[in-house]
Short mmCIF file of C-alpha atoms in Angstrom, two decimals:
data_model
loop_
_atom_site.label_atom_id
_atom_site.label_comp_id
_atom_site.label_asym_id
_atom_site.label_seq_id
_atom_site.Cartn_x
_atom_site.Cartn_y
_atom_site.Cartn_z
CA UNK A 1 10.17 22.64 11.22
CA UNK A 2 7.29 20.49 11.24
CA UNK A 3 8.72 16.96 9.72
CA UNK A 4 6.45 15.25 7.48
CA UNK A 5 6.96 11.86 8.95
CA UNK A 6 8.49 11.95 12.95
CA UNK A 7 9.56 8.44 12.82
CA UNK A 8 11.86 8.66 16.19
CA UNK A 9 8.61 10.81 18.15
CA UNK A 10 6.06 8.00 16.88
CA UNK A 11 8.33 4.92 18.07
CA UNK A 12 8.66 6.70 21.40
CA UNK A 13 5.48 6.80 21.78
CA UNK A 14 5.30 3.03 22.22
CA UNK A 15 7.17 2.74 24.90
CA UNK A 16 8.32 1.03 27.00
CA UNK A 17 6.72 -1.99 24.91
CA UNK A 18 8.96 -0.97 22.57
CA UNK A 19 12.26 -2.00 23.99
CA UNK A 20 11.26 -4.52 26.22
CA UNK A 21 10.03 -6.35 22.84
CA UNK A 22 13.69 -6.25 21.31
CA UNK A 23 15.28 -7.16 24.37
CA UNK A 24 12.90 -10.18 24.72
CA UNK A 25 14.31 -11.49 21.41
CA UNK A 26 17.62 -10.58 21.97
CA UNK A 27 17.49 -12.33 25.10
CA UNK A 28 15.94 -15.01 23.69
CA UNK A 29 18.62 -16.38 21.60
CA UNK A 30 16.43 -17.54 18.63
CA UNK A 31 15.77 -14.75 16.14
CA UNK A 32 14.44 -16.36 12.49
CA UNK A 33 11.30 -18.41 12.33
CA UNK A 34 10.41 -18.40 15.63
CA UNK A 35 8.14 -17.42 18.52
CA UNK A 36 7.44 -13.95 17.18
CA UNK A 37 6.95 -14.52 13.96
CA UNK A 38 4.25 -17.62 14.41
CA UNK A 39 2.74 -15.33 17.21
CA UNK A 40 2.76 -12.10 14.85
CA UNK A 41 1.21 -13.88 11.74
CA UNK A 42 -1.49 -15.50 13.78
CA UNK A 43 -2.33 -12.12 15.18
CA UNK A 44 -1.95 -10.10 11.75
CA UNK A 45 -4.05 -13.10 9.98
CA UNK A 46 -6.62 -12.56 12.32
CA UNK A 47 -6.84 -9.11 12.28
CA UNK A 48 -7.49 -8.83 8.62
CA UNK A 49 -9.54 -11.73 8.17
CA UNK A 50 -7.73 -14.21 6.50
CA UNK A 51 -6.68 -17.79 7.53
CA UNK A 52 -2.90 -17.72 6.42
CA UNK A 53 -0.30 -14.98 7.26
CA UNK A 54 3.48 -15.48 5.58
CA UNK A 55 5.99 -12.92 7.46
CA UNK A 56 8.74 -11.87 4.02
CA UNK A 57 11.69 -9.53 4.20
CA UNK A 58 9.19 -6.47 2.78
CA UNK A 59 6.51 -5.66 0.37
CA UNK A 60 8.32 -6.02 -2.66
CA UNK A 61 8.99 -9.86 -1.99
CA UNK A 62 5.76 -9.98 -0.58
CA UNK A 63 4.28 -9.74 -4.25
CA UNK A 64 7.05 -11.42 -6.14
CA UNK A 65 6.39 -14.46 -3.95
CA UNK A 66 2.34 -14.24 -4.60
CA UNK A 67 3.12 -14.39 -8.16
CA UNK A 68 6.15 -16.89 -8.12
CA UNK A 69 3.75 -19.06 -6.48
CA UNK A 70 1.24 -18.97 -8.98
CA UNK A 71 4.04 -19.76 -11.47
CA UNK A 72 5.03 -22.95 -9.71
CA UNK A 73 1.23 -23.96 -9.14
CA UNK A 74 0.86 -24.12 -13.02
CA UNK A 75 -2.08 -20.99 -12.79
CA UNK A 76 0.51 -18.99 -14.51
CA UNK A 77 3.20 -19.05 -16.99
CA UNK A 78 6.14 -16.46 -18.56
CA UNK A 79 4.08 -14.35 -21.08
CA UNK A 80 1.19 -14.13 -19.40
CA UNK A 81 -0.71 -10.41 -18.41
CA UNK A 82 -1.29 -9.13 -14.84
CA UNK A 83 -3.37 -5.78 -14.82
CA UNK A 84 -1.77 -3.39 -12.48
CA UNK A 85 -3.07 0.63 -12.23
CA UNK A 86 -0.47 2.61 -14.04
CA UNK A 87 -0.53 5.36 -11.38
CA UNK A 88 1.26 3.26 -8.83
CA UNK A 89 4.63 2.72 -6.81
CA UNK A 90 6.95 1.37 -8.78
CA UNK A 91 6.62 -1.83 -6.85
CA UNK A 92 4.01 -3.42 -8.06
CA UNK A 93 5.15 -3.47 -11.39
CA UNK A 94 8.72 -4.68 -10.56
CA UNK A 95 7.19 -7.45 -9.06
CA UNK A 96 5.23 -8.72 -12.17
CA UNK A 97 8.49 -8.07 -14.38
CA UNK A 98 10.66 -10.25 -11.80
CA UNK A 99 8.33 -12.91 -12.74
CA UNK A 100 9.19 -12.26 -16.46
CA UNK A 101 5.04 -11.65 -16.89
CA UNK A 102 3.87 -8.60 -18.70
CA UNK A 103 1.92 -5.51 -16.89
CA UNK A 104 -1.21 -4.14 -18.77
CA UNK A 105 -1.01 -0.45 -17.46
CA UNK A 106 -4.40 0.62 -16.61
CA UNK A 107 -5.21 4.57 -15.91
CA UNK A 108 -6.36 5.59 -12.47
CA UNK A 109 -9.15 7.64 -11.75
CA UNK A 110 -8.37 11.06 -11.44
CA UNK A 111 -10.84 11.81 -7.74
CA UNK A 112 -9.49 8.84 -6.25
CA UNK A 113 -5.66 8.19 -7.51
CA UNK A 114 -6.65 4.58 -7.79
CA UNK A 115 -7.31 2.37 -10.61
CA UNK A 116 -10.13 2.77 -12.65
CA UNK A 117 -12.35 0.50 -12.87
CA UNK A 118 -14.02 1.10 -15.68
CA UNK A 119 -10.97 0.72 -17.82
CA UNK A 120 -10.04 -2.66 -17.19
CA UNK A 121 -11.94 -4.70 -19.04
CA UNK A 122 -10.99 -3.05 -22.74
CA UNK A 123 -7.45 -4.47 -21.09
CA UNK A 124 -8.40 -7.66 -20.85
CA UNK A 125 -6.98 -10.56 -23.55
CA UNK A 126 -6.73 -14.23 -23.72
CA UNK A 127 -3.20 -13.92 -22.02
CA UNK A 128 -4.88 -11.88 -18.48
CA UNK A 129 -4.37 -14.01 -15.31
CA UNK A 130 -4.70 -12.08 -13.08
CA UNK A 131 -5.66 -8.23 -11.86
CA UNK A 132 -3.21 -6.36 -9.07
CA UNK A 133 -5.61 -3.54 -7.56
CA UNK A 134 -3.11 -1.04 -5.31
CA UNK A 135 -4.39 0.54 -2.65
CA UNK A 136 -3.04 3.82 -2.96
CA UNK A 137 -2.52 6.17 -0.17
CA UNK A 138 -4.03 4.09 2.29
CA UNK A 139 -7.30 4.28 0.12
CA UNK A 140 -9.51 1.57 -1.11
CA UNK A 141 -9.24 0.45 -4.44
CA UNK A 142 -12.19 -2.21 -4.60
CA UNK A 143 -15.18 -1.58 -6.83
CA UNK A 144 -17.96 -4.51 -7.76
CA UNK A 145 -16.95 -4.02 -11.15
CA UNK A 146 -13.93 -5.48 -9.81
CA UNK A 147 -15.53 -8.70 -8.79
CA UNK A 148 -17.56 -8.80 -11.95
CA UNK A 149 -14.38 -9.21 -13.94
CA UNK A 150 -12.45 -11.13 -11.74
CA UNK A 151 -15.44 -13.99 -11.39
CA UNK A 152 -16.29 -13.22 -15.41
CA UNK A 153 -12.80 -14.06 -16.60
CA UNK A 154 -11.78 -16.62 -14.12
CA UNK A 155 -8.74 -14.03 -12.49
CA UNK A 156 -6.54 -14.02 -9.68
CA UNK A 157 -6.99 -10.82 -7.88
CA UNK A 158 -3.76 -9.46 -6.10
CA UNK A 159 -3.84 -6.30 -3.53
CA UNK A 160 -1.07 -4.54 -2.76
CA UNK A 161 -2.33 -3.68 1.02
CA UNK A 162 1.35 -1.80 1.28
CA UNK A 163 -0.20 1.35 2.14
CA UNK A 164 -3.47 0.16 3.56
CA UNK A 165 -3.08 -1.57 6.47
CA UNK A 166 -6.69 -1.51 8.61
CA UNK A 167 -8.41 -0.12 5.71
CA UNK A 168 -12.02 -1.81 4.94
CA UNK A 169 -13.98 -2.57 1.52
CA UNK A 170 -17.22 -2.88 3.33
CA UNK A 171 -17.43 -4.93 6.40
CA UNK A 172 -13.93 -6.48 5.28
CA UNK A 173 -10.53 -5.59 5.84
CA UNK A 174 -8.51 -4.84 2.40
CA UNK A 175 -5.95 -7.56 2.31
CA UNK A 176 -8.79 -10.12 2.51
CA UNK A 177 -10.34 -8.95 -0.51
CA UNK A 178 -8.86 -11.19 -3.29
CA UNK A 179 -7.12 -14.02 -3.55
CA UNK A 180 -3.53 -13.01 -1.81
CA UNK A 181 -2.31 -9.99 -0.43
CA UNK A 182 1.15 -8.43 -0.62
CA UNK A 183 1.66 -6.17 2.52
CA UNK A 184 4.65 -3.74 3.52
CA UNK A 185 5.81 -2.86 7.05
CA UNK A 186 8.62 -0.51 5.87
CA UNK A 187 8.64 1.90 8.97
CA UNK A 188 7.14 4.82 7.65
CA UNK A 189 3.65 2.96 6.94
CA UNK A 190 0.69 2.69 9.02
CA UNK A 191 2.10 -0.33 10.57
CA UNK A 192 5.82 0.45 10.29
CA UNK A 193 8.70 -1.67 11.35
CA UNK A 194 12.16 -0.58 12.45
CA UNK A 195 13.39 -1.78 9.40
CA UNK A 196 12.36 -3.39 5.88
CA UNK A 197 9.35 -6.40 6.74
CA UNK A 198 6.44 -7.45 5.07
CA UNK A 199 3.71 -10.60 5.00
CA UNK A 200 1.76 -12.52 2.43
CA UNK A 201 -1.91 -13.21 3.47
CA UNK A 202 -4.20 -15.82 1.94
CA UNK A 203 -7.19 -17.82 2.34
CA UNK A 204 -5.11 -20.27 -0.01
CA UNK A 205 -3.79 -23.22 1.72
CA UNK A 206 -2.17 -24.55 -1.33
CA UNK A 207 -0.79 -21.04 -2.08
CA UNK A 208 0.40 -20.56 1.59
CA UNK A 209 1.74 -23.51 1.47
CA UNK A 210 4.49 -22.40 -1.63
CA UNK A 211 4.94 -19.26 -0.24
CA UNK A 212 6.38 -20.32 2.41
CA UNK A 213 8.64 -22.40 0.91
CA UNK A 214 9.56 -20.59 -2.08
CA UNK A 215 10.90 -17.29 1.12
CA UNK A 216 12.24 -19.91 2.88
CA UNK A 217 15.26 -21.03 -0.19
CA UNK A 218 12.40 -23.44 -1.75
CA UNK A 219 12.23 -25.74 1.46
CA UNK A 220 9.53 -26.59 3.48
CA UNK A 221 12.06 -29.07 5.06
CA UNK A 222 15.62 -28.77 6.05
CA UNK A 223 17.79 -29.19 3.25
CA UNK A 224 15.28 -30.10 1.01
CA UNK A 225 14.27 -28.23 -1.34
CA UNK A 226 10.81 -28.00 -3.29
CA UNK A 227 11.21 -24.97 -5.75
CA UNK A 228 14.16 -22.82 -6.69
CA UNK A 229 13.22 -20.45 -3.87
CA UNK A 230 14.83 -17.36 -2.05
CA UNK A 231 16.12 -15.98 1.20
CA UNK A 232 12.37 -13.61 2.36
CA UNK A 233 11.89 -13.99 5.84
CA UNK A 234 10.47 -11.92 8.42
CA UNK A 235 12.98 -11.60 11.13
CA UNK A 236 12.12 -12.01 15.08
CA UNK A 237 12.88 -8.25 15.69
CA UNK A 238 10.85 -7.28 13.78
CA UNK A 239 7.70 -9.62 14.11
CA UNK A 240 8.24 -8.40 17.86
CA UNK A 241 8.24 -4.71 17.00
CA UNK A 242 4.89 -5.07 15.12
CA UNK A 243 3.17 -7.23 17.22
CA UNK A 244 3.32 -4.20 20.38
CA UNK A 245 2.55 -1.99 17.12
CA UNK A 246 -0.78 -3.86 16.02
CA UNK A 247 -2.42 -3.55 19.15
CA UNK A 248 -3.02 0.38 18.49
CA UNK A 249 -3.30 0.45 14.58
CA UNK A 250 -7.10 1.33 14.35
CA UNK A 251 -6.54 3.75 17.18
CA UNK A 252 -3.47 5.47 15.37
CA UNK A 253 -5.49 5.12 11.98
CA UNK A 254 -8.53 6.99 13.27
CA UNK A 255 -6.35 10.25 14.33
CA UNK A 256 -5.02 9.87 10.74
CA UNK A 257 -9.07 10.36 10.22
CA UNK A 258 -9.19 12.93 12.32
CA UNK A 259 -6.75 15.34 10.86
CA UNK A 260 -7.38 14.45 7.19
CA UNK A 261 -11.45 15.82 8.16
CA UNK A 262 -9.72 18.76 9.75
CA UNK A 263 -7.83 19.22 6.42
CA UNK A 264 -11.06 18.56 4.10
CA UNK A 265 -12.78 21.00 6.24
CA UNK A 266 -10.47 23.88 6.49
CA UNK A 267 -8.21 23.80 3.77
CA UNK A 268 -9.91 26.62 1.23
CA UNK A 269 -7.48 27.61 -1.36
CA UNK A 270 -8.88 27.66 -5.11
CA UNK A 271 -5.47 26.47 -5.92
CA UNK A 272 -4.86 23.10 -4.14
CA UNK A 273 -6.88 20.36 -5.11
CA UNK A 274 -8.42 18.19 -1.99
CA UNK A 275 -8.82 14.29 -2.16
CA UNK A 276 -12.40 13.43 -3.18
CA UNK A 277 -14.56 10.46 -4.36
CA UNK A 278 -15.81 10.19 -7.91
CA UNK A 279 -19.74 9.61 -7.53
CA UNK A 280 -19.63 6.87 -10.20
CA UNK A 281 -17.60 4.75 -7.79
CA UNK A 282 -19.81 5.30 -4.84
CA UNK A 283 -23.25 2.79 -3.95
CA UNK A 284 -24.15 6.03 -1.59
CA UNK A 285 -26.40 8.64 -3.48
CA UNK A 286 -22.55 10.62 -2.90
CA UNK A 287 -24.05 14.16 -1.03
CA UNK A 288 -20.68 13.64 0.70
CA UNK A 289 -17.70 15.39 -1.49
CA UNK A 290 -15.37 13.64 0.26
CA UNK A 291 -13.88 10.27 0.40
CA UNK A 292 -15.62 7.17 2.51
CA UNK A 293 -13.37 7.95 5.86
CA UNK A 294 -14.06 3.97 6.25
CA UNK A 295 -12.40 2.77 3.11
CA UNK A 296 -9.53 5.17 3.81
CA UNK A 297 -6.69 4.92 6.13
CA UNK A 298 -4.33 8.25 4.72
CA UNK A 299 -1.26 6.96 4.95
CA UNK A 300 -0.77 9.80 3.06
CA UNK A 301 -2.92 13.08 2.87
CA UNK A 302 -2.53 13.51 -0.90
CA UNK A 303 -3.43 17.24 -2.21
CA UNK A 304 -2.65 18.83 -6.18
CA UNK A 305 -1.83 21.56 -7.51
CA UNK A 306 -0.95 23.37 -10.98
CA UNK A 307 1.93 24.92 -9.73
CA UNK A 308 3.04 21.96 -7.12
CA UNK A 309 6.79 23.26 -6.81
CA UNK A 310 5.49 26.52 -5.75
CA UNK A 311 3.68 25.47 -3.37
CA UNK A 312 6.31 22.98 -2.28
CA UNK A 313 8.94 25.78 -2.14
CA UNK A 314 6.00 28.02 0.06
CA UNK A 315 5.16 25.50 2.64
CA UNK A 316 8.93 24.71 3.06
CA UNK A 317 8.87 28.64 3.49
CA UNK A 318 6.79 28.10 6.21
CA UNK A 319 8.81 25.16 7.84
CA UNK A 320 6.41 22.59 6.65
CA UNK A 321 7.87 19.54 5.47
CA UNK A 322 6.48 17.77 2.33
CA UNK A 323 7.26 15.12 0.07
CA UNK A 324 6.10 14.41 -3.59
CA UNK A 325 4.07 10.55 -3.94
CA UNK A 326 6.02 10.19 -6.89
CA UNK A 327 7.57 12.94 -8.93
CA UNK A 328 7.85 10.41 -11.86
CA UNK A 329 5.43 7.41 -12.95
CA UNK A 330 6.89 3.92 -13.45
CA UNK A 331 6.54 3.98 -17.58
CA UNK A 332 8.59 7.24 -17.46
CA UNK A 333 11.24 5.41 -15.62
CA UNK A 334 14.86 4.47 -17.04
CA UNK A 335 14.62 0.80 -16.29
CA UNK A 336 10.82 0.73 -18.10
CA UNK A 337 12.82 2.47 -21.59
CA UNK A 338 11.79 -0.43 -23.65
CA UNK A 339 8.14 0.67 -23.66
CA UNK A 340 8.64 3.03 -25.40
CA UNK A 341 6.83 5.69 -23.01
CA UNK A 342 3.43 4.67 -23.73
CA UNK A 343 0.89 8.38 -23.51
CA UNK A 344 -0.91 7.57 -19.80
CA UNK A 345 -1.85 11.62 -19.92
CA UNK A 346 -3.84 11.18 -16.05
CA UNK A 347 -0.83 9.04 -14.43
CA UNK A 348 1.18 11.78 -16.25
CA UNK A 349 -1.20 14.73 -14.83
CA UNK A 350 -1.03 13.10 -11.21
CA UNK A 351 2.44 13.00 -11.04
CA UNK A 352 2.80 16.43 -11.83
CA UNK A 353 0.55 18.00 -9.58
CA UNK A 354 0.75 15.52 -6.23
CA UNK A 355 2.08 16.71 -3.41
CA UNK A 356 1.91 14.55 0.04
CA UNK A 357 1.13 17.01 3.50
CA UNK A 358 2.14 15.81 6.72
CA UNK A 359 -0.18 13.48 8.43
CA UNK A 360 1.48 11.51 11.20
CA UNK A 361 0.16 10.27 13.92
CA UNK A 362 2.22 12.70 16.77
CA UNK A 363 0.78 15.98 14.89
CA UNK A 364 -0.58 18.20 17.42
CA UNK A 365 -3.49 19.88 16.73
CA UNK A 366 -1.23 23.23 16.53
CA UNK A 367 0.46 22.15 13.88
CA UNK A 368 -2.37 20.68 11.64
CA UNK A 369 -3.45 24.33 11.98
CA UNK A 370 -0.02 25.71 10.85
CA UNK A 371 -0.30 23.49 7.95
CA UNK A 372 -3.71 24.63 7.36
CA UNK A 373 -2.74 28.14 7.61
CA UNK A 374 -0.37 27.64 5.48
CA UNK A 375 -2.12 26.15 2.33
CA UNK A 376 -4.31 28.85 2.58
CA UNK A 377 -2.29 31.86 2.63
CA UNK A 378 -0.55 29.91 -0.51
#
């Protein structure tokens, strides 16, 4: 069988840094707020180009916290509208709910999964604060259109960098792109922990500054406490584990590269839909039908299909793993009932047809032409 994600092959592969990290911090004694963690966010700050790093308990708290913040800074209040893409991870829209403010569901593009720009600004009221842009699938979700809005309206622009880590908008990492960042280390991403982690990053120093208090119980002093805070930090273990993990990110991102050309290339089947730009969103006179490798880091390969369960039930056939990036939108879920399950017919379309190929980073090139093989005889 050829797993979808080798988590246990792909952790071996860094070592012995691996284990000689843990051990450091178990021998160290000291394993909150400490050495590894200051060392990690200086290094993870500086690698995506912003001046403040906050290490959280994951991805999720990550964004609550951005937006919590804002709340306590007086930028925002309860009532007020955050635009989020409605073809998402359920995350980011828990996180603007937490904060008892109100997602404007925007529809996503149907080439590129992500948001579409074009359809934010009929969104847009006197209660908008703020616009969270998800970079889905490890792909770039930035457009100037984007920027035009954000400067136009006076907004706070959120990323969710969960899946993205290393990806660029330009000559700038995503997760320096806004205003704050909400990233995920959950160990199945890019940058994956061996456990649930995650990290605010900012330009911000008043922002940073509440962050870190509010994931720290509200106290930026011992016993003292600010804000009515809560319990997010990034643990030594795991600020160790990521740190001997950074190093080789771009490296491990371009093979992701690698095999998703391979895929673009080879994979011919009338009935499986590739990833692809949309030509509207490119500044390139888009000859290339594929995405901008640069502005894409495929944490997941991401193909569709009409009939995804039969192809799904084929490649599993063929001892191909797979897994479906996510079988039901957020506004058809139980806990969203009260809206009523507003019509979003291309989030609807996308979650019916998506189906996520194996793309790790231990593939050999054997099995990327299995896969291959295997789509095609479909």
């Amino acid at each position: 069988m050829i797993k979808f994600l080798d988590l246990k092959a792909i952790n071996a592969s860094f070592e012995p840094e691996l284990s000689q990290a843990v051990q450091r911090v178990v021998s160290s004694g000291w394993y909150l707020l400490g050495e590894e963690v200051q060392a990690f966010e200086k290094e993870y700050a500086e690698f995506i180009g912003c001046k403040h790093c906050i290490g959280v308990a994951n991805g999720l708290d990550a964004l609550r916290l951005i937006l919590k913040a804002y709340i306590e800074l007086g930028i925002m209040e309860e009532g007020d509208e955050i635009i989020v893409p409605a073809n998402t991870y359920i995350a980011s829209i828990l996180a603007i709910t937490d904060n008892r403010l109100i997602p404007v569901l925007v529809e996503p593009d149907i080439y590129t999964y992500n948001i579409d720009p074009l359809k934010i600004e009929e969104k847009i009221t006197d209660k908008t604060r703020g616009i969270m842009i998800v970079h889905l699938y490890g792909q770039n979700a930035m457009h100037p259109e984007i920027h035009r809005l954000v400067d136009k309206y006076n907004l706070k622009l959120i990323e969710d960098n969960a899946q993205a880590q290393g990806c660029y908008y330009g000559d700038k990492r995503t997760g320096s792109l806004g205003h704050a960042a909400g990233h995920s280390f959950y160990p199945g991403k890019n940058l994956g922990a061996l456990g649930d982690a995650g990290a605010v990053t900012t330009n911000d120093d008043s922002l940073a500054d509440v962050i870190r208090a509010l994931g720290n119980y509200g106290s930026q002093e011992k016993y003292h406490n600010l804000y009515k805070g809560l319990n997010s930090r990034l643990d030594e273990i795991q600020a160790a584990v990521l740190r001997v993990k950074l190093k080789r990110l771009d490296v491990d991102n371009l093979r992701r590269s690698e095999i998703a050309h391979y895929y673009i290339k080879n994979i011919q089947n009338s009935k499986i839909i590739l990833p692809t730009a949309d030509c509207r969103l490119l500044t390139a006179d888009c000859e290339l039908p594929t995405a901008d490798f640069l502005s894409h880091v495929w944490h997941l390969f991401v193909i569709r299909a009409d009939d995804r369960d039969s192809l799904q039930a084929w490649l599993t056939e063929n001892n191909i793993q797979t897994m479906i990036h996510y079988p039901i939108p957020p506004h058809k879920q139980e806990a969203y009932s009260g809206w009523n399950h507003p019509s979003l017919p291309i989030t609807e379309q996308i979650h019916r047809e998506v189906l996520s190929i194996p793309i790790g980073t231990v593939l050999t090139n054997e099995e990327v032409k299995t896969i291959v093989n295997a789509c095609n005889n479909f």
